[in-house]
PDB file of C-alpha atoms in Angstrom:
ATOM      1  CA  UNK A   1     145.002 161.734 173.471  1.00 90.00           C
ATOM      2  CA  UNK A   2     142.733 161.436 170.090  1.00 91.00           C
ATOM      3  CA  UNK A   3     142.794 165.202 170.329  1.00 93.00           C
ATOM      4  CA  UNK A   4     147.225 164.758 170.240  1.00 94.00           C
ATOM      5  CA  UNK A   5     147.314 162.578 167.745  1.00 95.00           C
ATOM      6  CA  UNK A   6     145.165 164.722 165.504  1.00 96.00           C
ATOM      7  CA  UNK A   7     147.071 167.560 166.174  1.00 96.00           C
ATOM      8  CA  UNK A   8     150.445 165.757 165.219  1.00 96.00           C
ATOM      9  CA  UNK A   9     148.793 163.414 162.649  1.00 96.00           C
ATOM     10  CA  UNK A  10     146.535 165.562 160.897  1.00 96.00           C
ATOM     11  CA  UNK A  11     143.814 163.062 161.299  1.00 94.00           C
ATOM     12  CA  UNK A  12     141.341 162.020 163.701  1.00 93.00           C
ATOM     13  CA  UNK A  13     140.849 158.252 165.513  1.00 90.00           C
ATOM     14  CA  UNK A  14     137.366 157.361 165.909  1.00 85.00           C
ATOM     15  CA  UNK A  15     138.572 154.904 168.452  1.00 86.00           C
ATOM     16  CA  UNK A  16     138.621 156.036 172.480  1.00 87.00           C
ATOM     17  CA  UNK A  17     141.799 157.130 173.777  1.00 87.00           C
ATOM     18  CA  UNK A  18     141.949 153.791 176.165  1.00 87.00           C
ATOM     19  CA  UNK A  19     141.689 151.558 172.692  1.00 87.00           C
ATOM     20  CA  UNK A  20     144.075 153.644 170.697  1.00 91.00           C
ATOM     21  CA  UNK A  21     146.494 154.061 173.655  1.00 89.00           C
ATOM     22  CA  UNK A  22     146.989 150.656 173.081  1.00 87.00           C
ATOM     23  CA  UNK A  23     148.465 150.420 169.945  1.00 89.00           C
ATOM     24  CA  UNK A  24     150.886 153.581 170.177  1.00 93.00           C
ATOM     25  CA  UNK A  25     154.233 153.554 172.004  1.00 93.00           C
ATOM     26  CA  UNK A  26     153.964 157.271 172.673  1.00 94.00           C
ATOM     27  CA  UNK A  27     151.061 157.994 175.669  1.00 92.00           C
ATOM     28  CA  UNK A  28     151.438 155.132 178.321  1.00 89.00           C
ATOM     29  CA  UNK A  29     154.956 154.688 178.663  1.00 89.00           C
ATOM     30  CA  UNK A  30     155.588 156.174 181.669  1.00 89.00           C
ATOM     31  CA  UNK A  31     153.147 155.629 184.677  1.00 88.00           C
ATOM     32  CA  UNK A  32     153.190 159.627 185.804  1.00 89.00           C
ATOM     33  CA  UNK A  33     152.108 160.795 182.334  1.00 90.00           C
ATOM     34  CA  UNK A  34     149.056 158.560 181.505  1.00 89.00           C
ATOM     35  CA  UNK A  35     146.810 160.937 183.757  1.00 88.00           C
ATOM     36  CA  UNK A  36     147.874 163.563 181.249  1.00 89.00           C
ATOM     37  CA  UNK A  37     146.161 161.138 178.378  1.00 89.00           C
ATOM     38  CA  UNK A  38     143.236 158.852 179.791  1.00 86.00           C
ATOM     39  CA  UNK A  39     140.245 159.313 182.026  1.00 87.00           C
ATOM     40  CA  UNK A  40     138.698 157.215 184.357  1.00 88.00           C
ATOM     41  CA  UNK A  41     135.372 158.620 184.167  1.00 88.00           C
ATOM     42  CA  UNK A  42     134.398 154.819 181.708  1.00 87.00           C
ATOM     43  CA  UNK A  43     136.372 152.035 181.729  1.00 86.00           C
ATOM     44  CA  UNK A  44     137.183 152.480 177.617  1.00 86.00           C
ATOM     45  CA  UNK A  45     138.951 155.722 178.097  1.00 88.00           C
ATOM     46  CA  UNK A  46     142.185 154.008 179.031  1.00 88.00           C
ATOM     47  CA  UNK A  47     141.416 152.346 182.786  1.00 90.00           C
ATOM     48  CA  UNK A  48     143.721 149.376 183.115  1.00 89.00           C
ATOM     49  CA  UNK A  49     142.260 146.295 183.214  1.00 90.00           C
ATOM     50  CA  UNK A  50     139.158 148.252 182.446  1.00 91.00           C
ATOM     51  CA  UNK A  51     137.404 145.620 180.067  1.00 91.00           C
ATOM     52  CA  UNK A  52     138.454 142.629 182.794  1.00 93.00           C
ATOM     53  CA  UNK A  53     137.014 144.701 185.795  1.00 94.00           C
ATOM     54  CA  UNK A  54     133.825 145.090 183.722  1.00 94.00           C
ATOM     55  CA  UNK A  55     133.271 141.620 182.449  1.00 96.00           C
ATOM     56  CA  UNK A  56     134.050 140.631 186.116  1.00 96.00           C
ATOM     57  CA  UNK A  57     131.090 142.773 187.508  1.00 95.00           C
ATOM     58  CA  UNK A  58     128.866 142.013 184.845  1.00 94.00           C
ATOM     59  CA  UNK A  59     129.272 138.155 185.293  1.00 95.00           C
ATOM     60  CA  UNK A  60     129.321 138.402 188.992  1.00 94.00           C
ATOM     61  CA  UNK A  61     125.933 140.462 188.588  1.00 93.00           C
ATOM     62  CA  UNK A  62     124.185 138.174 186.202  1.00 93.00           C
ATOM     63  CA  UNK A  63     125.122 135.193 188.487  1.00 93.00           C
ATOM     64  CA  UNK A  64     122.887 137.400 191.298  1.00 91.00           C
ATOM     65  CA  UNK A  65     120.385 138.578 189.315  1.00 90.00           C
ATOM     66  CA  UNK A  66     119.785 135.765 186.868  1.00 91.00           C
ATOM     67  CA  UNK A  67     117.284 133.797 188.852  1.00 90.00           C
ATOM     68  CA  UNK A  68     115.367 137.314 189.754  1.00 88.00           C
ATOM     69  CA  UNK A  69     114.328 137.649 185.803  1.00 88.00           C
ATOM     70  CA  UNK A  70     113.423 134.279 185.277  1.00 90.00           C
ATOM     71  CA  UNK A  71     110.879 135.265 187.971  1.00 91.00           C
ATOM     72  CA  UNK A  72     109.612 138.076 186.054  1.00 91.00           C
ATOM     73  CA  UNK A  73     107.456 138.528 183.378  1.00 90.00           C
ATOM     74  CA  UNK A  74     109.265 138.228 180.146  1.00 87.00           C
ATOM     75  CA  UNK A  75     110.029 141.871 178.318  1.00 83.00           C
ATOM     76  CA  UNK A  76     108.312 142.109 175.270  1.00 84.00           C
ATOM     77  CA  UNK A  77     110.681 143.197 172.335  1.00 82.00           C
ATOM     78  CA  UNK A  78     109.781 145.682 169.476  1.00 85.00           C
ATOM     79  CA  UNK A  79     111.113 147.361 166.820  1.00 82.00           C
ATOM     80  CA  UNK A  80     110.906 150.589 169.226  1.00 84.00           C
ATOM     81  CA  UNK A  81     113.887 149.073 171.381  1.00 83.00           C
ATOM     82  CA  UNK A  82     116.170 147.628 168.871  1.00 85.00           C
ATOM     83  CA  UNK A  83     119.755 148.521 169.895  1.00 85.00           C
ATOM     84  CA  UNK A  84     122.389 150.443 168.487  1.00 85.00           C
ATOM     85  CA  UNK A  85     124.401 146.834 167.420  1.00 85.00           C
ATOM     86  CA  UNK A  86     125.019 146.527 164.037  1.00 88.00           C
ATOM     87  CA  UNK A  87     125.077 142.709 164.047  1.00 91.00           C
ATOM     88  CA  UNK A  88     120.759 142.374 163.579  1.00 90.00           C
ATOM     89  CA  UNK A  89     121.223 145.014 161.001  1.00 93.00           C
ATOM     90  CA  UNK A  90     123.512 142.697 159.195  1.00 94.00           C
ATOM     91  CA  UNK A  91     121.434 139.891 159.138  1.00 94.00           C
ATOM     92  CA  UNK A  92     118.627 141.950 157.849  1.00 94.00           C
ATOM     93  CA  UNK A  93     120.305 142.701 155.064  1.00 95.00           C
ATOM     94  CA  UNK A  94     121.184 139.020 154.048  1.00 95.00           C
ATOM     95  CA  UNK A  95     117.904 138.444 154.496  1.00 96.00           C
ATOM     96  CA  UNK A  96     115.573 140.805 153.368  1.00 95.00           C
ATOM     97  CA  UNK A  97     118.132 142.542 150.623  1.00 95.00           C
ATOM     98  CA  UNK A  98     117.396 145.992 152.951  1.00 95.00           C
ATOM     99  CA  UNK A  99     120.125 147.887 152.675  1.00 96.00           C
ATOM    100  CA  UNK A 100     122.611 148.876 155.797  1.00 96.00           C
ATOM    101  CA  UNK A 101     125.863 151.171 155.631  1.00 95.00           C
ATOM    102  CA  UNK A 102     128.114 151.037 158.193  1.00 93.00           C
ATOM    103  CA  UNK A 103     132.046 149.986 159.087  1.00 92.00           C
ATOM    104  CA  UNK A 104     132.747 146.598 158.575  1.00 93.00           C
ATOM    105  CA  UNK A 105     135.839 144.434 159.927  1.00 93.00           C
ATOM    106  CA  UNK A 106     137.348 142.347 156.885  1.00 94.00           C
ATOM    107  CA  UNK A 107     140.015 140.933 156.024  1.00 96.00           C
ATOM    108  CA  UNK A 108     142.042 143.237 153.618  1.00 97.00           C
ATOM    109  CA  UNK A 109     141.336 142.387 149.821  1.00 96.00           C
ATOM    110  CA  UNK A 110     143.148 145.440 148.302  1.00 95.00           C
ATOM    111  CA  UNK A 111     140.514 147.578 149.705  1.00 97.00           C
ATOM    112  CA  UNK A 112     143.738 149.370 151.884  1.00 97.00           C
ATOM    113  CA  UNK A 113     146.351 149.036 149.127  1.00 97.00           C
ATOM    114  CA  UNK A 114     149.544 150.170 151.211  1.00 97.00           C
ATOM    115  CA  UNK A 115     148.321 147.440 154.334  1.00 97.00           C
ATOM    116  CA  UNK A 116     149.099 143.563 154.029  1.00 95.00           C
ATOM    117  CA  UNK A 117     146.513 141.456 152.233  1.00 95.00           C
ATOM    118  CA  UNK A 118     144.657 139.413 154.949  1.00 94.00           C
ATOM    119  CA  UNK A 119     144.875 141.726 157.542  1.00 95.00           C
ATOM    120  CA  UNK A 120     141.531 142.974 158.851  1.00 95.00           C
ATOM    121  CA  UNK A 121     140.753 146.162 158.646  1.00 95.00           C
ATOM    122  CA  UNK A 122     137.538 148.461 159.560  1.00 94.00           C
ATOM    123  CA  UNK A 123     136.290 149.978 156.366  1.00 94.00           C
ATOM    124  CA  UNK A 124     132.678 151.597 155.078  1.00 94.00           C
ATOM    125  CA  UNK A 125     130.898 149.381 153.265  1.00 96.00           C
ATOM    126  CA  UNK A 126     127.000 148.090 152.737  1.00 96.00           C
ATOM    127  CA  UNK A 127     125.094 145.090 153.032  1.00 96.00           C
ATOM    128  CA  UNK A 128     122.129 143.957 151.077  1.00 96.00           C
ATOM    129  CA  UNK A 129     121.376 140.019 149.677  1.00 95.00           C
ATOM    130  CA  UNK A 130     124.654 139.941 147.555  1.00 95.00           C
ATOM    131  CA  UNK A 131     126.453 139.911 150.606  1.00 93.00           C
ATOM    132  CA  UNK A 132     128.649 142.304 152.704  1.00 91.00           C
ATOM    133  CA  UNK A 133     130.306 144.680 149.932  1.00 93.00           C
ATOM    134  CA  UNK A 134     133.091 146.515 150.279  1.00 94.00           C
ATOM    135  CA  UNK A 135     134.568 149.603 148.151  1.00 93.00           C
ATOM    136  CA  UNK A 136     138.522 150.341 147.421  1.00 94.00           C
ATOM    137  CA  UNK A 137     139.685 152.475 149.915  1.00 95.00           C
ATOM    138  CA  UNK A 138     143.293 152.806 148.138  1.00 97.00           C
ATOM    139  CA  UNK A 139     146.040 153.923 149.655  1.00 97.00           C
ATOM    140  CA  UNK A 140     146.179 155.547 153.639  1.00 96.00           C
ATOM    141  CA  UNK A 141     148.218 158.369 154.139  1.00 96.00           C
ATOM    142  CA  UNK A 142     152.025 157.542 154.549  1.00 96.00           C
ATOM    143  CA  UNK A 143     151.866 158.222 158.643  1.00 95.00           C
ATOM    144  CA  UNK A 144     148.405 156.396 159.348  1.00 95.00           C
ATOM    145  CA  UNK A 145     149.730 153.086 157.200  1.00 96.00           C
ATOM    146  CA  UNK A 146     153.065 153.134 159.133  1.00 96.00           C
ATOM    147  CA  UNK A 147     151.025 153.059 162.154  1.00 94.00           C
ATOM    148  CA  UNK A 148     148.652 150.539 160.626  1.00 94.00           C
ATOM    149  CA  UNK A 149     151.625 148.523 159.457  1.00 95.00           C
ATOM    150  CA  UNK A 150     153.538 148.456 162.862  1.00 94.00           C
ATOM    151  CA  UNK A 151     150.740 146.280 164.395  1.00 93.00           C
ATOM    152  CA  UNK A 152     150.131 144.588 161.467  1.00 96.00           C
ATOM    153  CA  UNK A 153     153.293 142.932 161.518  1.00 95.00           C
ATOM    154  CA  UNK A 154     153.387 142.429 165.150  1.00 96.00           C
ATOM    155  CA  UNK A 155     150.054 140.251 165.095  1.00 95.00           C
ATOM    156  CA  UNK A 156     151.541 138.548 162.043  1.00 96.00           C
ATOM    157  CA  UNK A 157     153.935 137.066 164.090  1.00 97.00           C
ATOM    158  CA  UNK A 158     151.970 136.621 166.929  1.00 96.00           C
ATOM    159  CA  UNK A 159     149.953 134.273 165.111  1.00 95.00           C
ATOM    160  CA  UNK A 160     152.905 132.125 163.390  1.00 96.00           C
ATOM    161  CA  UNK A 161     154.261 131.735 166.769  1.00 97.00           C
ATOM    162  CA  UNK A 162     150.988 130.767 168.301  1.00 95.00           C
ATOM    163  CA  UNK A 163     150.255 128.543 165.380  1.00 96.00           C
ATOM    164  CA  UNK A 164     153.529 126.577 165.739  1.00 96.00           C
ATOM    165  CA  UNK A 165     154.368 127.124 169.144  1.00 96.00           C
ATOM    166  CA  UNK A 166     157.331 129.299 168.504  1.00 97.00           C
ATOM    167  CA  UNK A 167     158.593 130.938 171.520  1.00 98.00           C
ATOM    168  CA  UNK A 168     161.565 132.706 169.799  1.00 97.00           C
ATOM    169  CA  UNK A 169     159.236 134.251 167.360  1.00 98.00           C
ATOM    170  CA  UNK A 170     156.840 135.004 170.376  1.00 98.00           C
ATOM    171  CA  UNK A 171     159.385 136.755 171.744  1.00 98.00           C
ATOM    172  CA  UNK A 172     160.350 138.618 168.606  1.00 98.00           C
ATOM    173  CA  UNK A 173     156.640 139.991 167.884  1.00 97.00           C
ATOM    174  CA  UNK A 174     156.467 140.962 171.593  1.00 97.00           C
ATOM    175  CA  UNK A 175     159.924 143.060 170.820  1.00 97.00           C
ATOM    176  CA  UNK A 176     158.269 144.492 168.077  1.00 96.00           C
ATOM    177  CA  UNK A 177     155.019 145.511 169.649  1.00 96.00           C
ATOM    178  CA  UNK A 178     155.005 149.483 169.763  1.00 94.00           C
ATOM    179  CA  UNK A 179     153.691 149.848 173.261  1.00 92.00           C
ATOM    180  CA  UNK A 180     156.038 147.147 174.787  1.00 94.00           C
ATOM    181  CA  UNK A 181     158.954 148.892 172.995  1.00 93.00           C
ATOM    182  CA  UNK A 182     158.687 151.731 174.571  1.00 93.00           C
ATOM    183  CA  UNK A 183     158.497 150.571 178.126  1.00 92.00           C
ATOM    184  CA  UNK A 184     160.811 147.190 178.255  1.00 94.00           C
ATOM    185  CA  UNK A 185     164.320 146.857 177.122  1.00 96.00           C
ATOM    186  CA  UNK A 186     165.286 143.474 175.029  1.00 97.00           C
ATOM    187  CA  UNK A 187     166.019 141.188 177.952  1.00 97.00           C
ATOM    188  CA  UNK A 188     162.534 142.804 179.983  1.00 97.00           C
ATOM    189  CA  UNK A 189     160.843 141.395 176.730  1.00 97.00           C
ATOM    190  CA  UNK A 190     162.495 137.944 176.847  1.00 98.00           C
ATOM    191  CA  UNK A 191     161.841 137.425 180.580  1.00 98.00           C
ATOM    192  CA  UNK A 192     158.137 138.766 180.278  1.00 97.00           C
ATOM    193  CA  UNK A 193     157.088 136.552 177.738  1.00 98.00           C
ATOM    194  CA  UNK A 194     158.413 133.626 179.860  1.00 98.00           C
ATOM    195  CA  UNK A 195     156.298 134.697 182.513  1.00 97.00           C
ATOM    196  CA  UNK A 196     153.656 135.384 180.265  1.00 97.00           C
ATOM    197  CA  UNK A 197     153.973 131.457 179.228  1.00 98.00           C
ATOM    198  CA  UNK A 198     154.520 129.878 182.289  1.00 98.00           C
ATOM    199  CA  UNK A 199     151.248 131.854 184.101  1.00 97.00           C
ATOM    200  CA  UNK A 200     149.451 130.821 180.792  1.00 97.00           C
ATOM    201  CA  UNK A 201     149.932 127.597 179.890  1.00 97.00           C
ATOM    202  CA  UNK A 202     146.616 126.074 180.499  1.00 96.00           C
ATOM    203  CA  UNK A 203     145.669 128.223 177.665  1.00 96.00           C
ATOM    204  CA  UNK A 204     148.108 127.694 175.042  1.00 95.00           C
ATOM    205  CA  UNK A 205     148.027 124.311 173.772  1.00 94.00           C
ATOM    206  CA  UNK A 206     149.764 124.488 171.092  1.00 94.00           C
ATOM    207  CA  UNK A 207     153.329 125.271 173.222  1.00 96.00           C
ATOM    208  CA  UNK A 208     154.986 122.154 173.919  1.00 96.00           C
ATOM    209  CA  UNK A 209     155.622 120.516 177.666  1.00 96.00           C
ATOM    210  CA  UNK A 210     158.950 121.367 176.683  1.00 96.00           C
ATOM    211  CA  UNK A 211     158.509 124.600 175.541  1.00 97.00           C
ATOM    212  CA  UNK A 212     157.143 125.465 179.083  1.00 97.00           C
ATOM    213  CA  UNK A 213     159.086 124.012 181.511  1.00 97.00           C
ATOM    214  CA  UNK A 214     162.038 125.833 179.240  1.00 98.00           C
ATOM    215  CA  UNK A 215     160.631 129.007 179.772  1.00 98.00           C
ATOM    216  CA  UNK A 216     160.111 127.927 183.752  1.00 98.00           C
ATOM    217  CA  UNK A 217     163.673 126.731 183.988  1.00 98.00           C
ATOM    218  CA  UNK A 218     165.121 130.187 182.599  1.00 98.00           C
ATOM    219  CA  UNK A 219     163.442 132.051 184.720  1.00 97.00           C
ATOM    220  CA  UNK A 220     164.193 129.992 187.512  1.00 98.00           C
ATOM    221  CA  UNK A 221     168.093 130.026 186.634  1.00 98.00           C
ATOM    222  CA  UNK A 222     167.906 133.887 186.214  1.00 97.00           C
ATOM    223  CA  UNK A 223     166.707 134.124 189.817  1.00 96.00           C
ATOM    224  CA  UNK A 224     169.511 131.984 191.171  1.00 97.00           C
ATOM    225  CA  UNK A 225     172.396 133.366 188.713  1.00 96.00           C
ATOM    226  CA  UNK A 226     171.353 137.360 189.936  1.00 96.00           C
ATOM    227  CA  UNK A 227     170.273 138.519 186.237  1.00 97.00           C
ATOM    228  CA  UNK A 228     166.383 138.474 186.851  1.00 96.00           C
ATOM    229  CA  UNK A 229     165.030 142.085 185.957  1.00 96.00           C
ATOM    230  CA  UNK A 230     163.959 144.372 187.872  1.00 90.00           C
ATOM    231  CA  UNK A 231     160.492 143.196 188.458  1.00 87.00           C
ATOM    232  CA  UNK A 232     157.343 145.826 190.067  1.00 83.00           C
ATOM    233  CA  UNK A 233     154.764 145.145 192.290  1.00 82.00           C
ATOM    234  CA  UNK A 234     152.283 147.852 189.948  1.00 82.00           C
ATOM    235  CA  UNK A 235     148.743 146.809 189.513  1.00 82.00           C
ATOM    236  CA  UNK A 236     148.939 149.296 186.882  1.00 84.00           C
ATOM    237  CA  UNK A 237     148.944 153.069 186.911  1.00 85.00           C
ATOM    238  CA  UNK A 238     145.065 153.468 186.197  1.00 88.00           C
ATOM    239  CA  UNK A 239     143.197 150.373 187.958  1.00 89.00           C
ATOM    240  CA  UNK A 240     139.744 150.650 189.531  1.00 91.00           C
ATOM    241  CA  UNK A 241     138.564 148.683 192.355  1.00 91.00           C
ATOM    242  CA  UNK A 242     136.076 145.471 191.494  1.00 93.00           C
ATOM    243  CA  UNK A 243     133.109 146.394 192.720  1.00 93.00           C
ATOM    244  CA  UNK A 244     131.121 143.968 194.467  1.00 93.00           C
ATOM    245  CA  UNK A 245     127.203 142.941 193.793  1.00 92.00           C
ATOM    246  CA  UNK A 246     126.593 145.030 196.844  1.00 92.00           C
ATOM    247  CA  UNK A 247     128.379 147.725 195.820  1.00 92.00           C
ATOM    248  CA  UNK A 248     126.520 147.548 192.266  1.00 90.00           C
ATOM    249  CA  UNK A 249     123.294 147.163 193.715  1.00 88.00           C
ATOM    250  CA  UNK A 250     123.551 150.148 196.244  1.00 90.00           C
ATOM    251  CA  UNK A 251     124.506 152.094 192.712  1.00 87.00           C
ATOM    252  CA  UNK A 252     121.125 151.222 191.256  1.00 82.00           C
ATOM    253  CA  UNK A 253     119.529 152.100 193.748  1.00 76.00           C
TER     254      UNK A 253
END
């Protein structure tokens, strides 16, 4: 897919082809293609529900295995194993004025001058005791801003509408979201994010009582009046099994 894009773009995402696929309307909008685009040799390449199923056996793991390394003797740590995370690096800048290069996420200060202002964005910069620095980028090239821009916008509404409980505008960023747009049709959108509310609630606070049960009563008068959309029993078109701790362990074996 990053190999597509590039082609049709003239420039290359450093992000996998399950990340980008994301944020594009083009590669996952119909379930026979997105063989043609992802793998399913790691869970970023574009598995659905890949980062879920992960988390899930890596918790479930842990949980097993927890007790097992308190019984052990502690590792001892040295400069010899430090990871590839760029977070300690960070902090040894601050600290010790050393400085680190690398791509930092920041909120947009100018450095992109044809993206929003406050919008994060991954840039090159370098850390030392002043702080985390970044240069001006300037302007992106017109096709990678409009791409830029499209989610941009979308997660700008996203947050007003999660920040005031707005379901119309809720509804209006999910409209606007690339990937949904090219899979749903307006009305697919509007009963989704009802669902999407109603199965959700727990976690949105800031959605009134009333805002739920509205989105619960529409859904439940689209179901009696005949107009619910057509809805599929799809666990999506790339899913992996769970594995168990059994299944794990016989792995590592």
């Amino acid at each position: 897919m990053r190999i597509d894009v590039l082609r049709r773009f003239g420039y290359y995402s450093t992000e996998s082809n399950g990340h980008l696929s994301e944020y594009l309307p083009w590669y996952r909008k119909r379930p026979a293609e997105i063989g043609e685009w992802i793998s399913l040799n790691r869970w970023i390449l574009g598995e659905t529900g890949g980062y879920l199923r992960v988390c899930n056996e890596g918790r479930n793991w842990f949980e097993t295995e927890f007790p097992n390394w308190l019984a052990e003797e502690p590792p001892k740590i040295s400069a010899a194993d430090r990871s590839l995370e760029h977070g300690s690096y960070i902090i040894e800048g601050l600290e010790t004025g050393r400085v680190y290069r690398g791509h930092f996420n920041v909120p947009n200060r100018g450095y992109i001058t044809n993206l929003p202002d406050g919008c994060v964005v991954e840039i090159p910069g370098y850390v030392d005791k002043n702080g985390i620095n970044m240069p001006m980028v300037g302007d992106l090239p017109l096709v990678c801003a409009a791409t830029c821009s499209a989610s941009v916008r979308v997660q700008e509404m996203a947050l007003e509408a999660a920040v005031h409980g707005d379901v119309t505008l809720l509804k209006q960023a999910m409209l606007h979201d690339p990937l949904v747009g090219a899979v749903c049709n307006p009305e697919e959108v509007w009963q989704m994010t009802d669902e999407l509310l109603v199965a959700q609630a727990e976690w949105l606070p800031n959605y009134s009582a009333e805002a739920i049960e509205g989105a619960r009563a529409r859904l439940a008068a689209h179901e009696t009046n005949g107009t619910r959309v057509m809805l599929s029993a799809s666990t999506g078109a790339a899913r992996l099994h769970t594995r168990t701790v059994e299944e794990l362990a016989a792995e590592r074996r």
